[in-house]
PDB file of C-alpha atoms and ligand atoms in Angstrom:
ATOM      1  CA  MET A   1     178.808 283.830 110.183  1.00 58.00           C
ATOM      2  CA  ALA A   2     175.606 284.397 108.254  1.00 61.00           C
ATOM      3  CA  SER A   3     173.467 282.039 106.248  1.00 59.00           C
ATOM      4  CA  TYR A   4     171.403 282.429 103.117  1.00 59.00           C
ATOM      5  CA  GLY A   5     169.113 279.795 101.655  1.00 54.00           C
ATOM      6  CA  LYS A   6     168.484 276.568 103.496  1.00 48.00           C
ATOM      7  CA  SER A   7     171.706 276.140 105.439  1.00 46.00           C
ATOM      8  CA  GLU A   8     170.068 275.717 108.859  1.00 45.00           C
ATOM      9  CA  THR A   9     168.673 272.379 107.800  1.00 46.00           C
ATOM     10  CA  GLU A  10     171.477 271.488 105.426  1.00 49.00           C
ATOM     11  CA  SER A  11     173.590 268.575 106.565  1.00 72.00           C
ATOM     12  CA  LYS A  12     175.768 268.084 103.492  1.00 90.00           C
ATOM     13  CA  ALA A  13     179.371 269.289 103.840  1.00 95.00           C
ATOM     14  CA  PRO A  14     179.967 272.554 101.991  1.00 97.00           C
ATOM     15  CA  ILE A  15     182.364 273.460  99.203  1.00 98.00           C
ATOM     16  CA  LEU A  16     184.652 275.998 100.861  1.00 98.00           C
ATOM     17  CA  ILE A  17     185.702 278.968  98.721  1.00 98.00           C
ATOM     18  CA  VAL A  18     188.591 280.845 100.316  1.00 98.00           C
ATOM     19  CA  GLY A  19     188.559 284.333  98.827  1.00 97.00           C
ATOM     20  CA  ALA A  20     185.632 286.040  97.101  1.00 96.00           C
ATOM     21  CA  GLY A  21     187.709 288.138  94.708  1.00 93.00           C
ATOM     22  CA  GLY A  22     189.006 287.634  91.172  1.00 91.00           C
ATOM     23  CA  LEU A  23     188.993 283.819  91.333  1.00 95.00           C
ATOM     24  CA  GLY A  24     186.345 283.237  93.999  1.00 96.00           C
ATOM     25  CA  ALA A  25     183.659 285.400  92.376  1.00 94.00           C
ATOM     26  CA  PRO A  26     183.577 283.533  89.025  1.00 94.00           C
ATOM     27  CA  ALA A  27     183.951 280.208  90.857  1.00 97.00           C
ATOM     28  CA  ALA A  28     180.944 280.983  93.078  1.00 97.00           C
ATOM     29  CA  LEU A  29     178.871 282.136  90.086  1.00 96.00           C
ATOM     30  CA  ALA A  30     179.648 278.931  88.155  1.00 97.00           C
ATOM     31  CA  LEU A  31     178.733 276.780  91.163  1.00 98.00           C
ATOM     32  CA  ALA A  32     175.475 278.686  91.663  1.00 97.00           C
ATOM     33  CA  ARG A  33     174.550 278.301  87.985  1.00 96.00           C
ATOM     34  CA  ALA A  34     175.155 274.547  88.334  1.00 96.00           C
ATOM     35  CA  ASN A  35     173.138 274.665  91.587  1.00 95.00           C
ATOM     36  CA  CYS A  36     176.086 272.929  93.233  1.00 96.00           C
ATOM     37  CA  GLY A  37     176.446 273.422  96.961  1.00 93.00           C
ATOM     38  CA  PRO A  38     176.143 274.127  99.794  1.00 97.00           C
ATOM     39  CA  LEU A  39     178.823 276.818  99.688  1.00 98.00           C
ATOM     40  CA  LEU A  40     180.893 278.402 102.425  1.00 98.00           C
ATOM     41  CA  LEU A  41     182.491 281.716 101.399  1.00 98.00           C
ATOM     42  CA  VAL A  42     185.323 283.079 103.522  1.00 98.00           C
ATOM     43  CA  ASP A  43     186.754 286.535 102.780  1.00 98.00           C
ATOM     44  CA  PRO A  44     187.793 289.386 105.081  1.00 98.00           C
ATOM     45  CA  ASP A  45     187.543 292.345 102.678  1.00 96.00           C
ATOM     46  CA  PRO A  46     184.873 294.819 101.594  1.00 97.00           C
ATOM     47  CA  VAL A  47     183.995 295.438  97.938  1.00 96.00           C
ATOM     48  CA  GLU A  48     185.961 298.378  96.527  1.00 95.00           C
ATOM     49  CA  LEU A  49     185.361 300.398  93.364  1.00 93.00           C
ATOM     50  CA  SER A  50     188.608 299.037  91.871  1.00 90.00           C
ATOM     51  CA  ASN A  51     187.274 295.458  92.185  1.00 89.00           C
ATOM     52  CA  LEU A  52     184.308 295.975  89.877  1.00 88.00           C
ATOM     53  CA  PRO A  53     185.961 295.499  86.459  1.00 80.00           C
ATOM     54  CA  ARG A  54     187.322 292.021  87.358  1.00 77.00           C
ATOM     55  CA  GLN A  55     185.061 290.772  90.092  1.00 84.00           C
ATOM     56  CA  ILE A  56     181.971 290.478  88.011  1.00 81.00           C
ATOM     57  CA  ILE A  57     179.708 289.297  90.805  1.00 91.00           C
ATOM     58  CA  TYR A  58     179.636 292.787  92.384  1.00 94.00           C
ATOM     59  CA  GLY A  59     177.930 296.026  91.403  1.00 94.00           C
ATOM     60  CA  GLU A  60     178.295 299.630  92.546  1.00 95.00           C
ATOM     61  CA  ALA A  61     175.624 299.148  95.212  1.00 96.00           C
ATOM     62  CA  ASP A  62     177.872 296.566  96.901  1.00 97.00           C
ATOM     63  CA  ILE A  63     180.775 298.961  97.515  1.00 96.00           C
ATOM     64  CA  GLY A  64     181.582 298.912 101.233  1.00 97.00           C
ATOM     65  CA  SER A  65     179.743 295.627 101.912  1.00 97.00           C
ATOM     66  CA  ALA A  66     181.781 292.571 102.855  1.00 98.00           C
ATOM     67  CA  LYS A  67     182.577 290.624  99.670  1.00 97.00           C
ATOM     68  CA  ALA A  68     181.387 287.328 101.155  1.00 97.00           C
ATOM     69  CA  VAL A  69     178.020 288.857 102.084  1.00 97.00           C
ATOM     70  CA  ALA A  70     177.559 290.764  98.801  1.00 97.00           C
ATOM     71  CA  ALA A  71     178.447 287.613  96.839  1.00 97.00           C
ATOM     72  CA  ALA A  72     175.934 285.545  98.811  1.00 97.00           C
ATOM     73  CA  ARG A  73     173.216 288.138  98.085  1.00 96.00           C
ATOM     74  CA  ARG A  74     173.907 287.854  94.367  1.00 96.00           C
ATOM     75  CA  LEU A  75     174.074 284.041  94.430  1.00 97.00           C
ATOM     76  CA  ALA A  76     170.684 283.906  96.169  1.00 95.00           C
ATOM     77  CA  LYS A  77     169.204 285.626  93.096  1.00 95.00           C
ATOM     78  CA  ILE A  78     170.774 283.090  90.733  1.00 94.00           C
ATOM     79  CA  ALA A  79     169.991 279.911  92.672  1.00 95.00           C
ATOM     80  CA  ARG A  80     167.304 280.472  95.278  1.00 92.00           C
ATOM     81  CA  ASP A  81     167.637 277.033  96.843  1.00 94.00           C
ATOM     82  CA  LEU A  82     171.412 277.077  97.080  1.00 96.00           C
ATOM     83  CA  SER A  83     172.614 277.301 100.646  1.00 96.00           C
ATOM     84  CA  VAL A  84     175.428 279.844 101.023  1.00 97.00           C
ATOM     85  CA  GLU A  85     177.119 280.429 104.344  1.00 97.00           C
ATOM     86  CA  THR A  86     179.488 283.359 104.754  1.00 98.00           C
ATOM     87  CA  ALA A  87     182.334 284.225 107.079  1.00 98.00           C
ATOM     88  CA  VAL A  88     183.862 287.704 107.008  1.00 98.00           C
ATOM     89  CA  ALA A  89     187.282 286.503 108.088  1.00 98.00           C
ATOM     90  CA  ARG A  90     190.816 286.006 106.840  1.00 97.00           C
ATOM     91  CA  LEU A  91     191.866 282.365 106.765  1.00 98.00           C
ATOM     92  CA  ASP A  92     194.760 282.051 109.218  1.00 97.00           C
ATOM     93  CA  ASP A  93     196.649 279.533 111.374  1.00 96.00           C
ATOM     94  CA  ARG A  94     193.987 279.715 114.076  1.00 97.00           C
ATOM     95  CA  ASN A  95     190.827 279.211 112.015  1.00 98.00           C
ATOM     96  CA  ALA A  96     191.972 277.235 108.935  1.00 98.00           C
ATOM     97  CA  SER A  97     191.371 273.779 110.446  1.00 98.00           C
ATOM     98  CA  ARG A  98     187.924 274.823 111.627  1.00 98.00           C
ATOM     99  CA  TYR A  99     186.754 275.894 108.151  1.00 98.00           C
ATOM    100  CA  ILE A 100     188.576 273.225 106.147  1.00 98.00           C
ATOM    101  CA  SER A 101     187.526 270.311 108.370  1.00 98.00           C
ATOM    102  CA  ARG A 102     183.884 271.132 107.622  1.00 97.00           C
ATOM    103  CA  ALA A 103     184.324 271.082 103.852  1.00 98.00           C
ATOM    104  CA  ASP A 104     184.213 268.243 101.326  1.00 96.00           C
ATOM    105  CA  PHE A 105     186.237 270.219  98.795  1.00 98.00           C
ATOM    106  CA  VAL A 106     188.199 273.476  98.984  1.00 98.00           C
ATOM    107  CA  ILE A 107     188.727 276.131  96.316  1.00 98.00           C
ATOM    108  CA  ASP A 108     191.878 278.175  96.874  1.00 98.00           C
ATOM    109  CA  ALA A 109     190.779 281.522  95.465  1.00 97.00           C
ATOM    110  CA  THR A 110     193.299 283.598  97.410  1.00 96.00           C
ATOM    111  CA  ASP A 111     195.924 285.915  95.935  1.00 91.00           C
ATOM    112  CA  ASP A 112     198.421 285.410  98.730  1.00 91.00           C
ATOM    113  CA  PRO A 113     201.143 282.715  98.574  1.00 92.00           C
ATOM    114  CA  ALA A 114     201.169 282.288 102.366  1.00 94.00           C
ATOM    115  CA  ALA A 115     197.420 281.561 102.341  1.00 96.00           C
ATOM    116  CA  LYS A 116     197.882 279.080  99.487  1.00 96.00           C
ATOM    117  CA  PHE A 117     200.472 277.146 101.477  1.00 96.00           C
ATOM    118  CA  LEU A 118     198.288 277.272 104.577  1.00 98.00           C
ATOM    119  CA  ILE A 119     195.373 275.806 102.588  1.00 98.00           C
ATOM    120  CA  ASN A 120     197.714 273.180 101.128  1.00 98.00           C
ATOM    121  CA  ASP A 121     199.107 272.134 104.495  1.00 97.00           C
ATOM    122  CA  VAL A 122     195.774 271.966 106.314  1.00 98.00           C
ATOM    123  CA  CYS A 123     194.064 270.136 103.420  1.00 98.00           C
ATOM    124  CA  VAL A 124     196.927 267.606 103.315  1.00 98.00           C
ATOM    125  CA  GLU A 125     196.743 267.160 107.083  1.00 97.00           C
ATOM    126  CA  LEU A 126     192.958 266.726 107.094  1.00 98.00           C
ATOM    127  CA  GLY A 127     192.748 264.770 103.821  1.00 97.00           C
ATOM    128  CA  ARG A 128     190.549 267.304 102.012  1.00 98.00           C
ATOM    129  CA  PRO A 129     190.938 267.623  98.227  1.00 98.00           C
ATOM    130  CA  PHE A 130     191.424 271.165  96.975  1.00 98.00           C
ATOM    131  CA  VAL A 131     192.021 273.050  93.761  1.00 98.00           C
ATOM    132  CA  TYR A 132     194.830 275.575  93.684  1.00 98.00           C
ATOM    133  CA  GLY A 133     194.457 278.576  91.406  1.00 97.00           C
ATOM    134  CA  GLY A 134     196.947 281.302  90.631  1.00 93.00           C
ATOM    135  CA  VAL A 135     197.076 284.165  88.188  1.00 90.00           C
ATOM    136  CA  LEU A 136     199.991 286.401  87.383  1.00 83.00           C
ATOM    137  CA  GLY A 137     199.662 288.944  84.618  1.00 78.00           C
ATOM    138  CA  LEU A 138     198.497 287.132  81.496  1.00 83.00           C
ATOM    139  CA  SER A 139     199.149 283.643  82.790  1.00 88.00           C
ATOM    140  CA  GLY A 140     196.948 281.485  85.012  1.00 92.00           C
ATOM    141  CA  GLN A 141     197.365 278.074  86.604  1.00 95.00           C
ATOM    142  CA  ALA A 142     195.163 275.512  88.299  1.00 97.00           C
ATOM    143  CA  MET A 143     195.929 272.151  89.882  1.00 97.00           C
ATOM    144  CA  THR A 144     193.843 269.808  92.008  1.00 98.00           C
ATOM    145  CA  VAL A 145     195.474 268.096  94.962  1.00 98.00           C
ATOM    146  CA  MET A 146     194.165 264.767  96.252  1.00 98.00           C
ATOM    147  CA  PRO A 147     196.054 264.625  99.571  1.00 97.00           C
ATOM    148  CA  GLY A 148     198.478 261.745  99.988  1.00 93.00           C
ATOM    149  CA  GLU A 149     197.738 260.600  96.433  1.00 96.00           C
ATOM    150  CA  THR A 150     198.743 263.350  93.999  1.00 97.00           C
ATOM    151  CA  ALA A 151     201.407 266.056  94.173  1.00 97.00           C
ATOM    152  CA  CYS A 152     200.716 268.911  96.570  1.00 97.00           C
ATOM    153  CA  LEU A 153     201.759 272.555  96.318  1.00 95.00           C
ATOM    154  CA  ARG A 154     204.945 271.828  98.301  1.00 95.00           C
ATOM    155  CA  CYS A 155     205.856 269.111  95.786  1.00 95.00           C
ATOM    156  CA  LEU A 156     205.835 271.907  93.185  1.00 91.00           C
ATOM    157  CA  PHE A 157     207.325 274.752  95.234  1.00 85.00           C
ATOM    158  CA  GLU A 158     208.974 273.825  98.515  1.00 75.00           C
ATOM    159  CA  THR A 159     208.339 277.185 100.159  1.00 73.00           C
ATOM    160  CA  PRO A 160     206.233 280.267  99.450  1.00 72.00           C
ATOM    161  CA  PRO A 161     208.025 282.995  97.448  1.00 67.00           C
ATOM    162  CA  ASP A 162     209.455 285.792  99.601  1.00 61.00           C
ATOM    163  CA  ILE A 163     207.537 288.954 100.323  1.00 52.00           C
ATOM    164  CA  GLU A 164     209.292 291.265  97.828  1.00 50.00           C
ATOM    165  CA  GLU A 165     208.756 288.822  95.009  1.00 51.00           C
ATOM    166  CA  THR A 166     205.086 288.539  95.958  1.00 53.00           C
ATOM    167  CA  ALA A 167     204.650 292.306  96.084  1.00 46.00           C
ATOM    168  CA  SER A 168     206.096 292.721  92.617  1.00 45.00           C
ATOM    169  CA  CYS A 169     203.819 289.928  91.371  1.00 46.00           C
ATOM    170  CA  ARG A 170     200.775 291.764  92.638  1.00 50.00           C
ATOM    171  CA  ASP A 171     201.942 294.931  90.933  1.00 47.00           C
ATOM    172  CA  GLY A 172     202.211 292.903  87.737  1.00 51.00           C
ATOM    173  CA  GLY A 173     198.444 293.176  87.407  1.00 56.00           C
ATOM    174  CA  ILE A 174     195.809 290.577  86.713  1.00 59.00           C
ATOM    175  CA  ILE A 175     193.790 290.320  83.539  1.00 64.00           C
ATOM    176  CA  GLY A 176     190.039 289.765  83.892  1.00 74.00           C
ATOM    177  CA  PRO A 177     189.425 287.036  81.288  1.00 83.00           C
ATOM    178  CA  VAL A 178     192.292 284.850  82.535  1.00 88.00           C
ATOM    179  CA  VAL A 179     191.257 285.093  86.171  1.00 90.00           C
ATOM    180  CA  GLY A 180     187.629 284.433  85.170  1.00 91.00           C
ATOM    181  CA  ALA A 181     188.633 281.320  83.218  1.00 93.00           C
ATOM    182  CA  ILE A 182     190.757 279.937  86.067  1.00 95.00           C
ATOM    183  CA  GLY A 183     188.016 280.574  88.667  1.00 96.00           C
ATOM    184  CA  THR A 184     185.456 278.849  86.433  1.00 96.00           C
ATOM    185  CA  LEU A 185     187.802 275.874  85.932  1.00 97.00           C
ATOM    186  CA  GLN A 186     188.214 275.628  89.693  1.00 98.00           C
ATOM    187  CA  ALA A 187     184.422 275.479  90.031  1.00 98.00           C
ATOM    188  CA  SER A 188     184.227 272.670  87.464  1.00 98.00           C
ATOM    189  CA  GLU A 189     186.743 270.669  89.512  1.00 98.00           C
ATOM    190  CA  ALA A 190     184.528 271.159  92.587  1.00 98.00           C
ATOM    191  CA  ILE A 191     181.424 270.129  90.611  1.00 98.00           C
ATOM    192  CA  ARG A 192     183.128 266.897  89.528  1.00 97.00           C
ATOM    193  CA  ALA A 193     184.252 266.164  93.077  1.00 97.00           C
ATOM    194  CA  ALA A 194     180.738 266.824  94.419  1.00 96.00           C
ATOM    195  CA  ALA A 195     179.346 264.366  91.854  1.00 95.00           C
ATOM    196  CA  GLY A 196     181.832 261.711  92.970  1.00 96.00           C
ATOM    197  CA  ILE A 197     183.851 262.012  89.729  1.00 97.00           C
ATOM    198  CA  ARG A 198     187.617 262.384  89.874  1.00 97.00           C
ATOM    199  CA  PRO A 199     188.590 266.014  89.188  1.00 98.00           C
ATOM    200  CA  THR A 200     190.188 266.464  85.743  1.00 97.00           C
ATOM    201  CA  LEU A 201     193.228 268.268  87.155  1.00 98.00           C
ATOM    202  CA  ALA A 202     194.021 265.766  89.927  1.00 98.00           C
ATOM    203  CA  GLY A 203     197.819 265.475  89.763  1.00 95.00           C
ATOM    204  CA  LYS A 204     197.998 267.783  86.740  1.00 97.00           C
ATOM    205  CA  ILE A 205     198.678 271.457  86.313  1.00 96.00           C
ATOM    206  CA  LEU A 206     196.826 273.506  83.749  1.00 96.00           C
ATOM    207  CA  THR A 207     198.511 276.627  82.433  1.00 94.00           C
ATOM    208  CA  LEU A 208     196.535 279.198  80.501  1.00 92.00           C
ATOM    209  CA  ASP A 209     198.684 281.630  78.578  1.00 88.00           C
ATOM    210  CA  GLY A 210     196.444 284.609  77.885  1.00 80.00           C
ATOM    211  CA  SER A 211     199.088 286.325  75.762  1.00 79.00           C
ATOM    212  CA  ARG A 212     198.710 283.728  72.999  1.00 71.00           C
ATOM    213  CA  ALA A 213     195.022 283.546  72.162  1.00 67.00           C
ATOM    214  CA  GLY A 214     193.850 281.130  74.793  1.00 61.00           C
ATOM    215  CA  ARG A 215     196.750 278.705  74.712  1.00 88.00           C
ATOM    216  CA  ILE A 216     196.205 275.970  77.290  1.00 91.00           C
ATOM    217  CA  ARG A 217     198.661 273.300  78.404  1.00 93.00           C
ATOM    218  CA  ILE A 218     198.053 270.472  80.852  1.00 95.00           C
ATOM    219  CA  ALA A 219     201.042 268.654  82.337  1.00 95.00           C
ATOM    220  CA  PRO A 220     201.223 265.875  84.926  1.00 95.00           C
ATOM    221  CA  ILE A 221     203.055 266.790  88.133  1.00 94.00           C
ATOM    222  CA  ALA A 222     205.113 264.134  89.878  1.00 92.00           C
ATOM    223  CA  ALA A 223     204.976 264.062  93.658  1.00 95.00           C
ATOM    224  CA  ARG A 224     208.337 265.113  95.140  1.00 95.00           C
ATOM    225  CA  PRO A 225     210.111 262.401  97.141  1.00 94.00           C
ATOM    226  CA  GLY A 226     210.629 263.674 100.667  1.00 92.00           C
ATOM    227  CA  CYS A 227     207.631 266.041 100.605  1.00 95.00           C
ATOM    228  CA  ALA A 228     205.685 265.785 103.842  1.00 93.00           C
ATOM    229  CA  CYS A 229     202.455 265.088 101.923  1.00 95.00           C
ATOM    230  CA  GLY A 230     203.596 261.490 101.356  1.00 94.00           C
ATOM    231  CA  ALA A 231     202.155 261.327  97.812  1.00 95.00           C
ATOM    232  CA  ALA A 232     205.499 260.206  96.310  1.00 93.00           C
ATOM    233  CA  ARG A 233     205.526 257.122  98.564  1.00 90.00           C
ATOM    234  CA  ALA A 234     201.891 256.360  97.705  1.00 88.00           C
ATOM    235  CA  GLN A 235     202.581 256.712  93.966  1.00 85.00           C
ATOM    236  CA  LEU A 236     205.597 254.417  94.249  1.00 87.00           C
ATOM    237  CA  SER A 237     203.690 251.684  96.064  1.00 87.00           C
ATOM    238  CA  ALA A 238     200.779 251.995  93.596  1.00 85.00           C
ATOM    239  CA  ALA A 239     203.279 251.590  90.716  1.00 84.00           C
ATOM    240  CA  ASN A 240     204.869 248.563  92.405  1.00 88.00           C
ATOM    241  CA  ALA A 241     201.468 246.999  92.989  1.00 87.00           C
ATOM    242  CA  ALA A 242     200.660 247.425  89.288  1.00 83.00           C
ATOM    243  CA  HIS A 243     203.764 245.403  88.258  1.00 77.00           C
TER     244      HIS A 243
HETATM  245 ZN1   ZN B   1     203.744 267.220  98.469  1.00 52.10          ZN
END
């Protein structure tokens, strides 16, 4: 792990951004512009030429550098006092609890369904709020999960999609403006949480349909009875208490 800014003396829990690609790069930029941190960026991959059109935080000089490190270099120029810690690592079963337990809020900026469910399960287990983000073709989604209180990812989809389906989704391509908008929305959820304000998308899913001139829908998501996250039970007892 490497540190930029003041992280040695920083005691506040970081906002964890898992993935420094299409979603994570705009999310990190928006957080830096708001001077909201500290940040912890976790990503295993180097910057590639093909990333540059969508991952606007990187330039040609960054090709070959680890994304997390190149992103932190850029963020240091935007917000000099922002503490940014980096880990060149893939979030997996062995390290997820270690990273997530340190964070106050988690941004799921991955493009891999298995990683999304891992983030969901560990955040639910450790009681860390997180914002899910997903983009497929011209459509993007975001939802914030308050563990044990609002619907989790497994309330929405019981299991991750299978590998073939995932592969074809990736081949479907991702459009820059939609992914940029979803990443920026994820950052605004983190900014609200850091300020002690309830995130706008807690218990709600936002869908951005890029094929129809910026059409946005927001719909509440009910917790699924029987889901291990326990939010359905909590919602039921809150409703009973209100009567
Ligand atoms: Zn659930």
